[in-house]
Amino acid sequence: MLTTEINRKPTSDDFDPLRMVPYGYDDTDYGTPARVSGQSVTLTIDGREVTVPAGTSVMRAAAQAGINVPKLCATESLEAFGSCRLCLVEIEGKDGRRYKGYPASCTTPAEEGMKVSTQTPKLQDLRRGVMELYISDHPLDCLTCPANGDCELQDMAGVVGLRDVRYGYAGENHLQDKKDESNPYFTYDPSKCIVCNRCVRACEETQGTFALTISGRGFDSRVSAGQDQPFMESECVSCGACVAACPTSTLQEKSIIQWGVPEHTAVTTCAYCGVGCAFKAELKGTQVIRMVPYKDGGANEGHACIKGRFAWGYATHKDRVLKPMVREQISDPWREVSWDEAIGYAARRFRELQVKYGRDSIGGITSSRCTNEETYLVQKLVRAAFNNNNVDTCARVCHSPTGYGLKQTLGESAGTQTFNSVDHCDVMVVIGANPTEGHPVFASRMKRRLRQGAKLIVIDPRRIELVDGVHVKADYHLQLKPGTNVAVIASMAHVIVTEGLLNTAFVAARCEEKAFTQWRDFVARPENSPEAMQLHSGVPAELVRGAARLYATGGNAAIYYGLGVTEHAQGSTMVMGIANLAMATGNVGREGVGVNPLRGQNNVQGSCDMGSFPHELPGYRHISDTTARSLFEQAWGVELQHEPGLRIPNMFDAALSGSFKGLYCQGEDIVQSDPDTQHVASALSAMECIVVQDIFLNETAKYAHVFLPGSSFLEKDGTFTNAERRISRVRKVMDPLPGLADWEVTVELANALGYPMHYAHPAEIMSEIAALTPTFHGVTFEKLDRLGSIQWPCNEKAPDGTPIMHVDEFVRGKGKFFITKYVPSDEKVTRKFPLLLTTGRVLSQYNVGAQTRRTENVQFYDEDRLEIHPHDAEERGIRDGDWVGIESRAGQTVLRADVTERVAPGVVYTTFHFPESGANVITTDSSDWATNCPEYKVTAVQVMPVAQPSEWQRTYQDFNQTQERLYEQRQATGAAMTAK
Ligand code: SF4
Ligand code: SF4
Ligand code: SF4
Ligand code: FES
């Protein structure tokens, strides 16, 4: 494939905006995986001397010397299999003796002093013979095959000089075998299969799903999904690893069948989850043809999930709103206007509101889906142009307790490790996270390590896949009642302290003594014992004791956690409890250990880093810190307010009490994603100017007065920061469909407000961020091009970044233990509400679903359902698939029931991907004591069979239809046609 570069004018001196791939970009398939070894061996291949790490295959050593040995069953991402016999070589050992026969170079390790010949007449003959056999049973339709030009079988026929097939083409073949087109994203055409096993191995080794087998024998052997099922009916999770591994067009992307082979490549970053996978966006012109995970991507190393690899079609979906729109009232039809008019209108309305209701009557919300640069600009606009600190972010409702809890204990609001650190982990603790659904590429890596023998403790109210998956079983599943995390972590700490399992040397050297002693004495109290806490958590004491012993004594132990930790009334307490446990056992500051928050959206870490919280400037410096504030005042040329501004829930309350009137909301759908939907909707209805910037007319936009069309990740330059603090480039592969990228819109809005902003390119915004943020001092776009990605802190002390934090000392100096007293949630089961509702997500959908609902992913999951245990279902006369009403003190909604033992009796569960489900109509205003992160994971509810939608759903349907009509009736003004 050709790597070309899209023609754009350079706009900044410090990097080359024409560059679409990192320096050192390498697409070569070296045939077998790289080896890491302290020893190296030197051998000679076709007269060229090459030195490689011990354990490297002869094939890879040859490729490193620039010699490509023909291959079919080998590929760099998989362990060698040695089945096709195309890679045969002749070898003479150090002692001058010739190796017996013709060894396969993919399975033969390179050895010191070897002399290898890859091209001899005998080898040519043998390879030609192999190819003849393959081709005699292969449809000869290369010219019309979708893989024409991108097929390894075709390439190898050329490489070995195949001119004739002695066996003819008329023998027995597989041309009549039926294609499987069930998967929306790829096809399986068995007639083209060469039974190389690459797909089977990819599904096992890379993905860890084990969905494929080779069925039949000899000539009849073929790949089959599940029990000879269509792909869509098998266990396949559509990660696409098998498709990428297939050397022919047997497994082929439907996009390639439709568009043909791509022409050029740009390396960019997935815009979905916090894993932050790097992708090669393969294009024809500006048409994306395929997203291929980039093998040198630091977070994913060549793997991907269904969302990143296949679900990108939303970017050009017909629902995209491409023209700016305004309206006086939300009952008016929209008017399409020019960018100038929309931005001028928004600025005028904001200023009028400030004159009428005061400086603090307006605010802004940044998005964890937008780039660092965009997020930075929105908070800058609020602080400098609105001149207040009323800025908050959607991370408020997910990981704000992580920021608070880790800052207090360890000194930095971020995870401690790289993803690949899990390869050195002996005991994994997964708390309130469901990696196979939420962070699938990292889950594959975890599963690989578990298959190698690492132990697993799962702390979760549900039986998530990791508890009892294929070739993966949890050693302990602490199936606690929702809302009792702190009870469990405190009782684990009790076991570690009272059974003498503390790492006293680590604690003495690295932690504050007084705080530790207080914590130790506190957790040792009898009320924190597993036996006492069992009454709250429902987890048998002996399981907690066993898990605590395993964590403390099983070798390198790492904790991975998700929103099941943070989205609780005691979210911040639990984060501190996790950090306490890691410090107490010395599991911080090296490979294989640590405290690792799994971030939900792509840029949750980045939006927090960029100063999106009302009390913190970029780099987590408190707004009341005079030194930090004056640094920004000087750079921004404006005096900043020193009091923290309003958090999102405070904005809603202030709107309802009449003091908060205007909101700039970029890339965030608060109506669908925030708790207590009816409260949010009332607050928005009370405001006078809501400006929404998004790619779709989302639920929040239905309450808006100004709509500014957003741009997708394919349409802009910038950076995202993933859960490992890894800053990666987002590269623009097409011009913004609405004419302006999101960062340009914020710049225009600031200028219209009378606060000048001038940036020619996001690289210049990053330069400003780096100048003002100590942990980003060394970050530039040029360095990102050079290194591929950078994990912050990146500064004078760590010019290439920091993969592992707190190595010799904690960022705050000494680690600090905090007392974590279990306080039962206010959300308690009662006779009226006897069940506890908890929420989560599924693999194929993403967050509020705005993107994934507009892709073929709806074929995998097209409605939110309520999981209920058979016992609770039977008690209520509910059968699988029945409509059920769910009622909490906040509201009611109706979903279909999924009767399953994944949830324990007394617990129900749902997802929140579809607006009409109204999952957040049920969730309440209960929130974390420190950060106001909503308690999504615990809501007391009743569930009953019903025959009709809830009242809220009927009201929503009417409102939605009205808003869709007002959008369809939008009037295009003449000015709207003159896009900027
Ligand atoms: S798409 Fe992924 S899960 Fe499905 S068969 Fe292929 S490798 Fe396995
Ligand atoms: S489907 Fe492709 S990868 Fe799998 S065995 Fe057949 S040719 Fe090989
Ligand atoms: S794991 Fe996350 S970042 Fe990676 S491809 Fe999937 S959604 Fe994208
Ligand atoms: S590539 Fe080595 S045997 Fe197939």
PDB file of C-alpha atoms and ligand atoms in Angstrom, residues 59 70-74 82-87 104-106, ligand 4:
ATOM      1  CA  MET A  59      12.340 -15.256   9.030  1.00  0.00           C
ATOM      2  CA  PRO A  70       8.065 -15.958   1.046  1.00  0.00           C
ATOM      3  CA  LYS A  71       5.383 -16.807   3.604  1.00  0.00           C
ATOM      4  CA  LEU A  72       1.684 -17.470   3.906  1.00  0.00           C
ATOM      5  CA  CYS A  73       0.844 -18.876   7.315  1.00  0.00           C
ATOM      6  CA  ALA A  74       3.155 -16.510   9.180  1.00  0.00           C
ATOM      7  CA  GLY A  82       4.784 -23.656  10.365  1.00  0.00           C
ATOM      8  CA  SER A  83       2.040 -25.099   8.170  1.00  0.00           C
ATOM      9  CA  CYS A  84       2.367 -23.678   4.662  1.00  0.00           C
ATOM     10  CA  ARG A  85       5.983 -24.690   3.978  1.00  0.00           C
ATOM     11  CA  LEU A  86       6.569 -21.720   1.735  1.00  0.00           C
ATOM     12  CA  CYS A  87       9.234 -20.158   3.913  1.00  0.00           C
ATOM     13  CA  ALA A 104      10.786 -23.440   7.915  1.00  0.00           C
ATOM     14  CA  SER A 105      12.315 -20.062   8.622  1.00  0.00           C
ATOM     15  CA  CYS A 106       9.274 -18.923  10.622  1.00  0.00           C
TER      16      CYS A 106
HETATM   17  S1  FES B   4       5.287 -19.057   6.612  1.00  0.00           S
HETATM   18 FE1  FES B   4       6.578 -20.530   7.552  1.00  0.00          FE
HETATM   19  S2  FES B   4       5.550 -22.367   7.262  1.00  0.00           S
HETATM   20 FE2  FES B   4       4.139 -20.881   6.518  1.00  0.00          FE
END
